[in-house]
Amino acid sequence: MNNKMRKTILLAALFVGVLSTNVNAQKIKGSDTCLPVTQTEAENFMNKNKNAKVTVTGGGSGVGISALLEGITDIAMSSRKIKFDEKVRLQEAKKEAVEVIIAYDALSVVVNPGNKVTNLTREQLEGIFTGKITNWKEVGGDDLKIVAYSRETSSGTYEFFKESVLKNKNYMSGILSLPATGAIIQSVSQTKGAIGYVGLAYLNKDVKAIHVSYDEGKNYVAPSVETAKNETYPVVRPLYYYYDAKNEAAVKPFIDYVMSAEGQEIVKNIGFITVD
């Protein structure tokens, strides 16, 4: 190999090295609720920034925050606020969690479309998911056993539902826990006596959204973008991104895009509520 060829190969290798360091590779992990909006945001962001590479995976809010602690994700998606003990563990690992609210969600209670029950109070929902109410006839429905589905314990949706709807009472023993929101939709759509809960963006014709009352049956409100925005629907929560402050320069371009007018239009189109 002559000197000229050696120089050419060396220059080519240096050029590839420069290109690879310019690729903005980011990993985002966590909440299944945040998954559809973040995947779409990432696709659009990469279309606009050809050197960017953003990978998005679910697993649950707790999984995302643990991944941030372990340094295997750049952004943790969460459908609940970070817990005190998670903050402490991050601090012990010399990490400072920065919180960004990227959207809002109307958490929706869903039943099988064949179920004639349309309205439920918070107290009735508490009774169903804690196991005190076991038959639909107890809440105005058919004589049919209630089959309650929940998310698994690593899910922020599981935590938020327990806090807001069950008022921190424990779920019934042996409740059917599913690992993903899509599995809740599928199970409820296929089981006549089923009930579960999902993020607003997951609602479709295969399930029926329940009108919920938080004032002991005086007013029942269906989940929607409109009722969440005008604060008549009672089960609304923020959706979060968390990242390590030391990594801000790397994650800021993507987060800025999500918070931009274009990014928030995606939030709206997916079916969540924008941050005003």
Short mmCIF file of N, CA, C and O in Angstrom, two decimals, residues 131-265:
data_model
loop_
_atom_site.label_atom_id
_atom_site.label_comp_id
_atom_site.label_asym_id
_atom_site.label_seq_id
_atom_site.Cartn_x
_atom_site.Cartn_y
_atom_site.Cartn_z
N GLY A 131 -62.59 -4.45 45.25
CA GLY A 131 -63.23 -5.76 45.40
C GLY A 131 -64.51 -5.77 46.22
O GLY A 131 -65.09 -6.84 46.45
N LYS A 132 -65.00 -4.60 46.62
CA LYS A 132 -66.24 -4.56 47.41
C LYS A 132 -67.48 -4.70 46.52
O LYS A 132 -68.51 -5.18 46.97
N ILE A 133 -67.39 -4.25 45.29
CA ILE A 133 -68.47 -4.40 44.30
C ILE A 133 -68.00 -5.42 43.27
O ILE A 133 -66.98 -5.21 42.62
N THR A 134 -68.75 -6.50 43.12
CA THR A 134 -68.27 -7.62 42.29
C THR A 134 -69.20 -7.96 41.13
O THR A 134 -68.84 -8.77 40.28
N ASN A 135 -70.39 -7.36 41.10
CA ASN A 135 -71.36 -7.67 40.04
C ASN A 135 -71.91 -6.37 39.46
O ASN A 135 -72.18 -5.42 40.20
N TRP A 136 -72.07 -6.34 38.13
CA TRP A 136 -72.53 -5.12 37.49
C TRP A 136 -73.94 -4.71 37.92
O TRP A 136 -74.30 -3.53 37.85
N LYS A 137 -74.75 -5.67 38.41
CA LYS A 137 -76.11 -5.32 38.84
C LYS A 137 -76.09 -4.39 40.06
O LYS A 137 -77.04 -3.66 40.32
N GLU A 138 -74.97 -4.38 40.80
CA GLU A 138 -74.84 -3.50 41.96
C GLU A 138 -74.69 -2.03 41.58
O GLU A 138 -74.85 -1.14 42.42
N VAL A 139 -74.37 -1.77 40.30
CA VAL A 139 -74.20 -0.38 39.84
C VAL A 139 -75.11 -0.10 38.63
O VAL A 139 -74.82 0.75 37.81
N GLY A 140 -76.24 -0.84 38.56
CA GLY A 140 -77.23 -0.57 37.52
C GLY A 140 -77.06 -1.34 36.23
O GLY A 140 -77.74 -1.06 35.24
N GLY A 141 -76.18 -2.30 36.22
CA GLY A 141 -75.94 -3.09 35.01
C GLY A 141 -76.60 -4.45 35.05
O GLY A 141 -77.47 -4.73 35.89
N ASP A 142 -76.19 -5.32 34.14
CA ASP A 142 -76.72 -6.68 34.08
C ASP A 142 -76.16 -7.52 35.22
O ASP A 142 -75.18 -7.17 35.86
N ASP A 143 -76.81 -8.67 35.45
CA ASP A 143 -76.33 -9.63 36.44
C ASP A 143 -75.12 -10.34 35.84
O ASP A 143 -75.23 -11.38 35.20
N LEU A 144 -73.96 -9.73 36.02
CA LEU A 144 -72.74 -10.18 35.36
C LEU A 144 -71.55 -9.89 36.25
O LEU A 144 -71.43 -8.79 36.81
N LYS A 145 -70.67 -10.87 36.40
CA LYS A 145 -69.48 -10.68 37.22
C LYS A 145 -68.57 -9.59 36.65
O LYS A 145 -68.36 -9.52 35.45
N ILE A 146 -68.06 -8.73 37.52
CA ILE A 146 -67.12 -7.69 37.10
C ILE A 146 -65.72 -8.29 37.00
O ILE A 146 -65.25 -8.97 37.91
N VAL A 147 -65.06 -8.03 35.88
CA VAL A 147 -63.67 -8.47 35.68
C VAL A 147 -62.83 -7.20 35.59
O VAL A 147 -62.84 -6.50 34.58
N ALA A 148 -62.10 -6.90 36.66
CA ALA A 148 -61.33 -5.64 36.72
C ALA A 148 -59.89 -5.86 36.31
O ALA A 148 -59.22 -6.78 36.79
N TYR A 149 -59.43 -5.00 35.40
CA TYR A 149 -58.04 -5.03 34.94
C TYR A 149 -57.33 -3.77 35.42
O TYR A 149 -57.89 -2.67 35.41
N SER A 150 -56.07 -3.94 35.81
CA SER A 150 -55.25 -2.78 36.18
C SER A 150 -53.90 -2.89 35.47
O SER A 150 -53.56 -3.93 34.92
N ARG A 151 -53.15 -1.80 35.48
CA ARG A 151 -51.75 -1.87 35.04
C ARG A 151 -50.92 -2.49 36.16
O ARG A 151 -51.34 -2.56 37.31
N GLU A 152 -49.70 -2.91 35.81
CA GLU A 152 -48.83 -3.50 36.82
C GLU A 152 -48.23 -2.40 37.70
O GLU A 152 -48.31 -1.21 37.39
N THR A 153 -47.61 -2.81 38.81
CA THR A 153 -47.20 -1.85 39.84
C THR A 153 -46.11 -0.88 39.40
O THR A 153 -45.97 0.19 39.99
N SER A 154 -45.35 -1.22 38.37
CA SER A 154 -44.30 -0.29 37.89
C SER A 154 -44.88 0.85 37.06
O SER A 154 -44.18 1.79 36.71
N SER A 155 -46.17 0.78 36.78
CA SER A 155 -46.83 1.78 35.94
C SER A 155 -47.22 3.02 36.73
O SER A 155 -47.79 2.94 37.81
N GLY A 156 -46.94 4.19 36.15
CA GLY A 156 -47.39 5.44 36.76
C GLY A 156 -48.89 5.56 36.75
O GLY A 156 -49.50 6.19 37.63
N THR A 157 -49.53 4.96 35.73
CA THR A 157 -50.99 4.98 35.64
C THR A 157 -51.61 4.20 36.79
O THR A 157 -52.61 4.62 37.37
N TYR A 158 -51.00 3.07 37.13
CA TYR A 158 -51.42 2.28 38.30
C TYR A 158 -51.38 3.15 39.56
O TYR A 158 -52.32 3.18 40.35
N GLU A 159 -50.26 3.86 39.73
CA GLU A 159 -50.07 4.70 40.92
C GLU A 159 -51.07 5.85 40.96
O GLU A 159 -51.67 6.15 41.99
N PHE A 160 -51.25 6.52 39.80
CA PHE A 160 -52.14 7.68 39.77
C PHE A 160 -53.58 7.27 40.02
O PHE A 160 -54.31 7.95 40.75
N PHE A 161 -54.01 6.16 39.43
CA PHE A 161 -55.39 5.69 39.62
C PHE A 161 -55.62 5.35 41.10
O PHE A 161 -56.66 5.69 41.66
N LYS A 162 -54.63 4.70 41.71
CA LYS A 162 -54.75 4.36 43.13
C LYS A 162 -54.87 5.62 43.98
O LYS A 162 -55.69 5.69 44.90
N GLU A 163 -54.09 6.63 43.66
CA GLU A 163 -54.08 7.86 44.44
C GLU A 163 -55.36 8.68 44.23
O GLU A 163 -56.01 9.11 45.19
N SER A 164 -55.74 8.88 42.96
CA SER A 164 -56.85 9.78 42.65
C SER A 164 -58.22 9.12 42.81
O SER A 164 -59.14 9.73 43.36
N VAL A 165 -58.35 7.89 42.32
CA VAL A 165 -59.67 7.24 42.30
C VAL A 165 -59.90 6.39 43.54
O VAL A 165 -60.97 6.43 44.13
N LEU A 166 -58.90 5.63 43.95
CA LEU A 166 -59.06 4.75 45.11
C LEU A 166 -58.72 5.45 46.43
O LEU A 166 -58.87 4.86 47.50
N LYS A 167 -58.27 6.69 46.33
CA LYS A 167 -57.89 7.47 47.52
C LYS A 167 -56.89 6.69 48.37
O LYS A 167 -57.00 6.62 49.60
N ASN A 168 -55.92 6.07 47.68
CA ASN A 168 -54.80 5.33 48.27
C ASN A 168 -55.19 4.04 48.98
O ASN A 168 -54.39 3.46 49.71
N LYS A 169 -56.42 3.57 48.73
CA LYS A 169 -56.79 2.23 49.21
C LYS A 169 -56.16 1.20 48.28
O LYS A 169 -55.90 1.47 47.12
N ASN A 170 -55.93 0.00 48.79
CA ASN A 170 -55.29 -1.04 48.01
C ASN A 170 -56.23 -1.64 46.97
O ASN A 170 -57.43 -1.79 47.23
N TYR A 171 -55.68 -1.97 45.82
CA TYR A 171 -56.44 -2.74 44.84
C TYR A 171 -56.82 -4.08 45.45
O TYR A 171 -56.18 -4.57 46.38
N MET A 172 -57.88 -4.68 44.91
CA MET A 172 -58.31 -5.99 45.40
C MET A 172 -57.19 -7.02 45.22
O MET A 172 -56.35 -6.92 44.32
N SER A 173 -57.18 -8.01 46.09
CA SER A 173 -56.22 -9.10 45.98
C SER A 173 -56.50 -9.89 44.70
O SER A 173 -57.64 -10.21 44.40
N GLY A 174 -55.46 -10.15 43.94
CA GLY A 174 -55.61 -10.96 42.73
C GLY A 174 -56.16 -10.22 41.53
O GLY A 174 -56.60 -10.85 40.56
N ILE A 175 -56.15 -8.87 41.57
CA ILE A 175 -56.61 -8.11 40.41
C ILE A 175 -55.75 -8.47 39.19
O ILE A 175 -54.56 -8.79 39.32
N LEU A 176 -56.35 -8.47 38.01
CA LEU A 176 -55.64 -8.87 36.79
C LEU A 176 -54.78 -7.71 36.31
O LEU A 176 -55.28 -6.73 35.77
N SER A 177 -53.48 -7.81 36.52
CA SER A 177 -52.54 -6.75 36.16
C SER A 177 -51.94 -7.04 34.79
O SER A 177 -51.48 -8.16 34.54
N LEU A 178 -51.94 -6.02 33.93
CA LEU A 178 -51.42 -6.19 32.57
C LEU A 178 -50.24 -5.24 32.34
O LEU A 178 -50.21 -4.14 32.88
N PRO A 179 -49.26 -5.66 31.52
CA PRO A 179 -48.02 -4.92 31.39
C PRO A 179 -48.07 -3.70 30.48
O PRO A 179 -47.14 -2.90 30.48
N ALA A 180 -49.15 -3.54 29.71
CA ALA A 180 -49.20 -2.42 28.75
C ALA A 180 -50.62 -1.95 28.56
O ALA A 180 -51.59 -2.72 28.73
N THR A 181 -50.76 -0.67 28.20
CA THR A 181 -52.09 -0.09 28.00
C THR A 181 -52.84 -0.78 26.86
O THR A 181 -54.05 -1.01 26.95
N GLY A 182 -52.11 -1.13 25.80
CA GLY A 182 -52.75 -1.82 24.68
C GLY A 182 -53.39 -3.13 25.11
O GLY A 182 -54.44 -3.53 24.58
N ALA A 183 -52.76 -3.80 26.07
CA ALA A 183 -53.31 -5.07 26.57
C ALA A 183 -54.60 -4.83 27.35
O ALA A 183 -55.52 -5.68 27.31
N ILE A 184 -54.71 -3.70 28.04
CA ILE A 184 -55.96 -3.35 28.74
C ILE A 184 -57.08 -3.17 27.72
O ILE A 184 -58.18 -3.72 27.87
N ILE A 185 -56.81 -2.40 26.67
CA ILE A 185 -57.81 -2.17 25.62
C ILE A 185 -58.28 -3.50 25.02
O ILE A 185 -59.48 -3.76 24.88
N GLN A 186 -57.33 -4.35 24.68
CA GLN A 186 -57.67 -5.63 24.05
C GLN A 186 -58.49 -6.52 24.99
O GLN A 186 -59.51 -7.10 24.57
N SER A 187 -58.09 -6.60 26.25
CA SER A 187 -58.79 -7.45 27.21
C SER A 187 -60.20 -6.96 27.48
O SER A 187 -61.15 -7.75 27.55
N VAL A 188 -60.36 -5.65 27.65
CA VAL A 188 -61.69 -5.08 27.91
C VAL A 188 -62.59 -5.26 26.69
O VAL A 188 -63.78 -5.58 26.82
N SER A 189 -62.04 -5.10 25.50
CA SER A 189 -62.84 -5.24 24.28
C SER A 189 -63.33 -6.67 24.07
O SER A 189 -64.36 -6.90 23.44
N GLN A 190 -62.62 -7.65 24.65
CA GLN A 190 -62.94 -9.06 24.42
C GLN A 190 -63.71 -9.71 25.59
O GLN A 190 -64.13 -10.86 25.48
N THR A 191 -63.90 -8.97 26.68
CA THR A 191 -64.52 -9.54 27.88
C THR A 191 -65.73 -8.70 28.27
O THR A 191 -65.58 -7.53 28.63
N LYS A 192 -66.93 -9.29 28.23
CA LYS A 192 -68.16 -8.52 28.42
C LYS A 192 -68.23 -7.82 29.79
O LYS A 192 -68.70 -6.70 29.91
N GLY A 193 -67.73 -8.49 30.84
CA GLY A 193 -67.85 -7.91 32.18
C GLY A 193 -66.65 -7.09 32.60
O GLY A 193 -66.51 -6.71 33.77
N ALA A 194 -65.77 -6.76 31.65
CA ALA A 194 -64.49 -6.14 32.00
C ALA A 194 -64.59 -4.64 32.24
O ALA A 194 -65.47 -3.95 31.71
N ILE A 195 -63.63 -4.16 33.04
CA ILE A 195 -63.44 -2.73 33.26
C ILE A 195 -61.94 -2.49 33.46
O ILE A 195 -61.23 -3.34 34.03
N GLY A 196 -61.44 -1.37 32.96
CA GLY A 196 -60.04 -1.02 33.13
C GLY A 196 -59.87 0.48 33.00
O GLY A 196 -60.86 1.23 32.98
N TYR A 197 -58.64 0.93 32.91
CA TYR A 197 -58.38 2.37 32.76
C TYR A 197 -57.19 2.57 31.84
O TYR A 197 -56.23 1.80 31.86
N VAL A 198 -57.27 3.62 31.02
CA VAL A 198 -56.24 3.90 30.01
C VAL A 198 -56.09 5.40 29.83
O VAL A 198 -56.97 6.18 30.20
N GLY A 199 -54.98 5.81 29.21
CA GLY A 199 -54.80 7.20 28.84
C GLY A 199 -55.77 7.60 27.74
O GLY A 199 -56.20 6.76 26.93
N LEU A 200 -56.12 8.86 27.69
CA LEU A 200 -57.11 9.37 26.75
C LEU A 200 -56.77 9.03 25.30
O LEU A 200 -57.65 8.69 24.51
N ALA A 201 -55.50 9.10 24.95
CA ALA A 201 -55.09 8.88 23.56
C ALA A 201 -55.32 7.44 23.09
O ALA A 201 -55.31 7.17 21.89
N TYR A 202 -55.54 6.54 24.03
CA TYR A 202 -55.75 5.13 23.68
C TYR A 202 -57.22 4.78 23.42
O TYR A 202 -57.52 3.65 23.01
N LEU A 203 -58.14 5.70 23.68
CA LEU A 203 -59.56 5.40 23.47
C LEU A 203 -59.83 5.09 22.01
O LEU A 203 -59.34 5.77 21.11
N ASN A 204 -60.65 4.05 21.78
CA ASN A 204 -61.07 3.73 20.42
C ASN A 204 -62.45 3.07 20.46
O ASN A 204 -63.05 2.92 21.53
N LYS A 205 -62.94 2.67 19.32
CA LYS A 205 -64.31 2.13 19.21
C LYS A 205 -64.44 0.75 19.85
O LYS A 205 -65.56 0.25 20.03
N ASP A 206 -63.34 0.11 20.20
CA ASP A 206 -63.39 -1.23 20.79
C ASP A 206 -63.76 -1.22 22.27
O ASP A 206 -64.01 -2.28 22.85
N VAL A 207 -63.73 -0.04 22.89
CA VAL A 207 -64.11 0.08 24.30
C VAL A 207 -65.05 1.28 24.47
O VAL A 207 -65.15 2.13 23.59
N LYS A 208 -65.73 1.33 25.60
CA LYS A 208 -66.62 2.46 25.90
C LYS A 208 -66.09 3.21 27.11
O LYS A 208 -65.81 2.60 28.16
N ALA A 209 -65.95 4.52 26.98
CA ALA A 209 -65.47 5.34 28.09
C ALA A 209 -66.62 5.66 29.05
O ALA A 209 -67.72 6.04 28.63
N ILE A 210 -66.36 5.48 30.33
CA ILE A 210 -67.35 5.74 31.37
C ILE A 210 -67.39 7.23 31.71
O ILE A 210 -66.35 7.90 31.76
N HIS A 211 -68.60 7.75 31.95
CA HIS A 211 -68.77 9.11 32.48
C HIS A 211 -68.57 9.02 34.00
O HIS A 211 -69.23 8.22 34.67
N VAL A 212 -67.69 9.85 34.53
CA VAL A 212 -67.29 9.74 35.94
C VAL A 212 -67.81 10.93 36.74
O VAL A 212 -67.83 12.07 36.25
N SER A 213 -68.24 10.65 37.98
CA SER A 213 -68.66 11.70 38.89
C SER A 213 -67.78 11.71 40.13
O SER A 213 -67.56 10.66 40.74
N TYR A 214 -67.30 12.89 40.48
CA TYR A 214 -66.55 13.08 41.73
C TYR A 214 -67.37 13.87 42.75
O TYR A 214 -66.83 14.32 43.76
N ASP A 215 -68.67 14.07 42.47
CA ASP A 215 -69.52 14.80 43.42
C ASP A 215 -70.73 13.95 43.81
O ASP A 215 -71.85 14.44 43.92
N GLU A 216 -70.47 12.66 44.01
CA GLU A 216 -71.46 11.69 44.49
C GLU A 216 -72.69 11.58 43.58
O GLU A 216 -73.81 11.40 44.04
N GLY A 217 -72.48 11.72 42.27
CA GLY A 217 -73.55 11.47 41.31
C GLY A 217 -74.32 12.69 40.85
O GLY A 217 -75.28 12.56 40.08
N LYS A 218 -73.92 13.87 41.27
CA LYS A 218 -74.62 15.07 40.81
C LYS A 218 -74.30 15.36 39.34
O LYS A 218 -75.16 15.75 38.56
N ASN A 219 -73.03 15.21 38.96
CA ASN A 219 -72.60 15.47 37.58
C ASN A 219 -71.69 14.34 37.10
O ASN A 219 -70.74 13.98 37.79
N TYR A 220 -72.02 13.81 35.93
CA TYR A 220 -71.19 12.78 35.30
C TYR A 220 -70.57 13.37 34.04
O TYR A 220 -71.28 13.97 33.23
N VAL A 221 -69.27 13.20 33.89
CA VAL A 221 -68.57 13.83 32.77
C VAL A 221 -67.73 12.78 32.03
O VAL A 221 -67.05 11.97 32.66
N ALA A 222 -67.80 12.82 30.70
CA ALA A 222 -67.01 11.91 29.87
C ALA A 222 -65.60 12.48 29.68
O ALA A 222 -65.42 13.70 29.62
N PRO A 223 -64.59 11.62 29.56
CA PRO A 223 -63.23 12.11 29.31
C PRO A 223 -63.07 12.61 27.89
O PRO A 223 -63.50 11.95 26.93
N SER A 224 -62.49 13.78 27.73
CA SER A 224 -62.19 14.33 26.40
C SER A 224 -61.18 15.46 26.58
O SER A 224 -60.94 15.93 27.70
N VAL A 225 -60.62 15.90 25.48
CA VAL A 225 -59.71 17.05 25.53
C VAL A 225 -60.45 18.27 26.07
O VAL A 225 -59.93 19.01 26.91
N GLU A 226 -61.69 18.47 25.60
CA GLU A 226 -62.47 19.64 26.00
C GLU A 226 -62.78 19.64 27.49
O GLU A 226 -62.61 20.65 28.18
N THR A 227 -63.26 18.48 28.01
CA THR A 227 -63.64 18.43 29.43
C THR A 227 -62.41 18.47 30.35
O THR A 227 -62.50 18.92 31.49
N ALA A 228 -61.28 18.01 29.84
CA ALA A 228 -60.05 18.14 30.62
C ALA A 228 -59.61 19.60 30.68
O ALA A 228 -59.21 20.10 31.74
N LYS A 229 -59.70 20.28 29.53
CA LYS A 229 -59.27 21.69 29.48
C LYS A 229 -60.17 22.59 30.32
O LYS A 229 -59.69 23.53 30.96
N ASN A 230 -61.48 22.33 30.29
CA ASN A 230 -62.37 23.22 31.07
C ASN A 230 -62.54 22.74 32.51
O ASN A 230 -63.34 23.29 33.26
N GLU A 231 -61.76 21.70 32.86
CA GLU A 231 -61.67 21.20 34.24
C GLU A 231 -62.97 20.63 34.78
O GLU A 231 -63.18 20.57 35.99
N THR A 232 -63.85 20.16 33.88
CA THR A 232 -65.07 19.49 34.35
C THR A 232 -64.84 17.99 34.53
O THR A 232 -65.51 17.36 35.35
N TYR A 233 -63.89 17.41 33.76
CA TYR A 233 -63.56 16.00 33.97
C TYR A 233 -62.57 15.92 35.13
O TYR A 233 -61.56 16.62 35.14
N PRO A 234 -62.85 15.05 36.11
CA PRO A 234 -62.09 15.13 37.37
C PRO A 234 -60.77 14.36 37.42
O PRO A 234 -60.00 14.55 38.36
N VAL A 235 -60.50 13.49 36.44
CA VAL A 235 -59.32 12.62 36.56
C VAL A 235 -58.28 13.02 35.52
O VAL A 235 -58.09 12.36 34.50
N VAL A 236 -57.61 14.15 35.76
CA VAL A 236 -56.62 14.69 34.83
C VAL A 236 -55.25 14.72 35.51
O VAL A 236 -55.15 15.05 36.69
N ARG A 237 -54.22 14.39 34.75
CA ARG A 237 -52.87 14.33 35.32
C ARG A 237 -51.85 14.88 34.33
O ARG A 237 -52.05 14.82 33.11
N PRO A 238 -50.73 15.39 34.82
CA PRO A 238 -49.64 15.80 33.93
C PRO A 238 -48.87 14.57 33.44
O PRO A 238 -48.82 13.54 34.12
N LEU A 239 -48.24 14.71 32.29
CA LEU A 239 -47.31 13.72 31.77
C LEU A 239 -45.92 14.35 31.77
O LEU A 239 -45.77 15.50 31.33
N TYR A 240 -44.92 13.62 32.24
CA TYR A 240 -43.61 14.20 32.51
C TYR A 240 -42.49 13.57 31.68
O TYR A 240 -42.55 12.39 31.32
N TYR A 241 -41.47 14.38 31.44
CA TYR A 241 -40.13 13.90 31.07
C TYR A 241 -39.21 14.25 32.23
O TYR A 241 -39.30 15.36 32.79
N TYR A 242 -38.29 13.33 32.57
CA TYR A 242 -37.23 13.61 33.54
C TYR A 242 -35.89 13.33 32.89
O TYR A 242 -35.74 12.36 32.14
N TYR A 243 -34.92 14.19 33.17
CA TYR A 243 -33.55 13.97 32.68
C TYR A 243 -32.55 14.48 33.71
O TYR A 243 -32.90 15.25 34.61
N ASP A 244 -31.31 14.02 33.58
CA ASP A 244 -30.23 14.46 34.47
C ASP A 244 -29.75 15.84 34.02
O ASP A 244 -29.47 16.05 32.83
N ALA A 245 -29.67 16.77 34.96
CA ALA A 245 -29.27 18.15 34.64
C ALA A 245 -27.94 18.20 33.88
O ALA A 245 -27.76 19.05 33.00
N LYS A 246 -27.03 17.28 34.18
CA LYS A 246 -25.72 17.27 33.51
C LYS A 246 -25.84 16.93 32.02
O LYS A 246 -24.93 17.20 31.24
N ASN A 247 -26.97 16.34 31.65
CA ASN A 247 -27.18 15.91 30.26
C ASN A 247 -28.07 16.88 29.48
O ASN A 247 -28.55 16.56 28.39
N GLU A 248 -28.28 18.08 30.04
CA GLU A 248 -29.24 19.01 29.45
C GLU A 248 -28.90 19.39 28.01
O GLU A 248 -29.79 19.47 27.15
N ALA A 249 -27.64 19.64 27.74
CA ALA A 249 -27.26 20.07 26.38
C ALA A 249 -27.66 19.04 25.34
O ALA A 249 -28.06 19.39 24.22
N ALA A 250 -27.56 17.75 25.69
CA ALA A 250 -27.88 16.69 24.75
C ALA A 250 -29.39 16.54 24.52
O ALA A 250 -29.83 16.32 23.39
N VAL A 251 -30.18 16.67 25.58
CA VAL A 251 -31.62 16.40 25.46
C VAL A 251 -32.44 17.64 25.12
O VAL A 251 -33.58 17.53 24.66
N LYS A 252 -31.86 18.83 25.31
CA LYS A 252 -32.64 20.07 25.14
C LYS A 252 -33.22 20.25 23.73
O LYS A 252 -34.38 20.66 23.61
N PRO A 253 -32.47 19.96 22.66
CA PRO A 253 -33.07 20.15 21.33
C PRO A 253 -34.36 19.36 21.13
O PRO A 253 -35.34 19.88 20.58
N PHE A 254 -34.39 18.09 21.60
CA PHE A 254 -35.60 17.28 21.46
C PHE A 254 -36.73 17.81 22.34
O PHE A 254 -37.87 17.94 21.88
N ILE A 255 -36.42 18.12 23.60
CA ILE A 255 -37.46 18.62 24.50
C ILE A 255 -38.00 19.96 24.02
O ILE A 255 -39.21 20.22 24.06
N ASP A 256 -37.11 20.83 23.53
CA ASP A 256 -37.56 22.11 22.97
C ASP A 256 -38.52 21.88 21.80
O ASP A 256 -39.50 22.63 21.64
N TYR A 257 -38.24 20.85 21.00
CA TYR A 257 -39.14 20.54 19.88
C TYR A 257 -40.51 20.09 20.39
O TYR A 257 -41.55 20.55 19.89
N VAL A 258 -40.52 19.23 21.41
CA VAL A 258 -41.79 18.75 21.98
C VAL A 258 -42.61 19.91 22.53
O VAL A 258 -43.84 19.94 22.40
N MET A 259 -41.93 20.90 23.13
CA MET A 259 -42.62 22.02 23.75
C MET A 259 -42.94 23.14 22.75
O MET A 259 -43.65 24.09 23.09
N SER A 260 -42.44 23.03 21.53
CA SER A 260 -42.71 24.05 20.51
C SER A 260 -44.15 23.95 20.03
O SER A 260 -44.87 22.98 20.32
N ALA A 261 -44.59 24.94 19.26
CA ALA A 261 -45.95 24.95 18.71
C ALA A 261 -46.19 23.69 17.88
O ALA A 261 -47.26 23.06 17.96
N GLU A 262 -45.19 23.32 17.09
CA GLU A 262 -45.33 22.12 16.24
C GLU A 262 -45.40 20.85 17.10
O GLU A 262 -46.22 19.96 16.84
N GLY A 263 -44.55 20.78 18.12
CA GLY A 263 -44.56 19.63 19.01
C GLY A 263 -45.86 19.50 19.78
O GLY A 263 -46.38 18.39 19.97
N GLN A 264 -46.40 20.61 20.23
CA GLN A 264 -47.66 20.59 20.96
C GLN A 264 -48.86 20.29 20.05
O GLN A 264 -49.86 19.75 20.50
N GLU A 265 -48.73 20.60 18.77
CA GLU A 265 -49.76 20.21 17.80
C GLU A 265 -49.81 18.69 17.69
O GLU A 265 -50.89 18.10 17.55
#
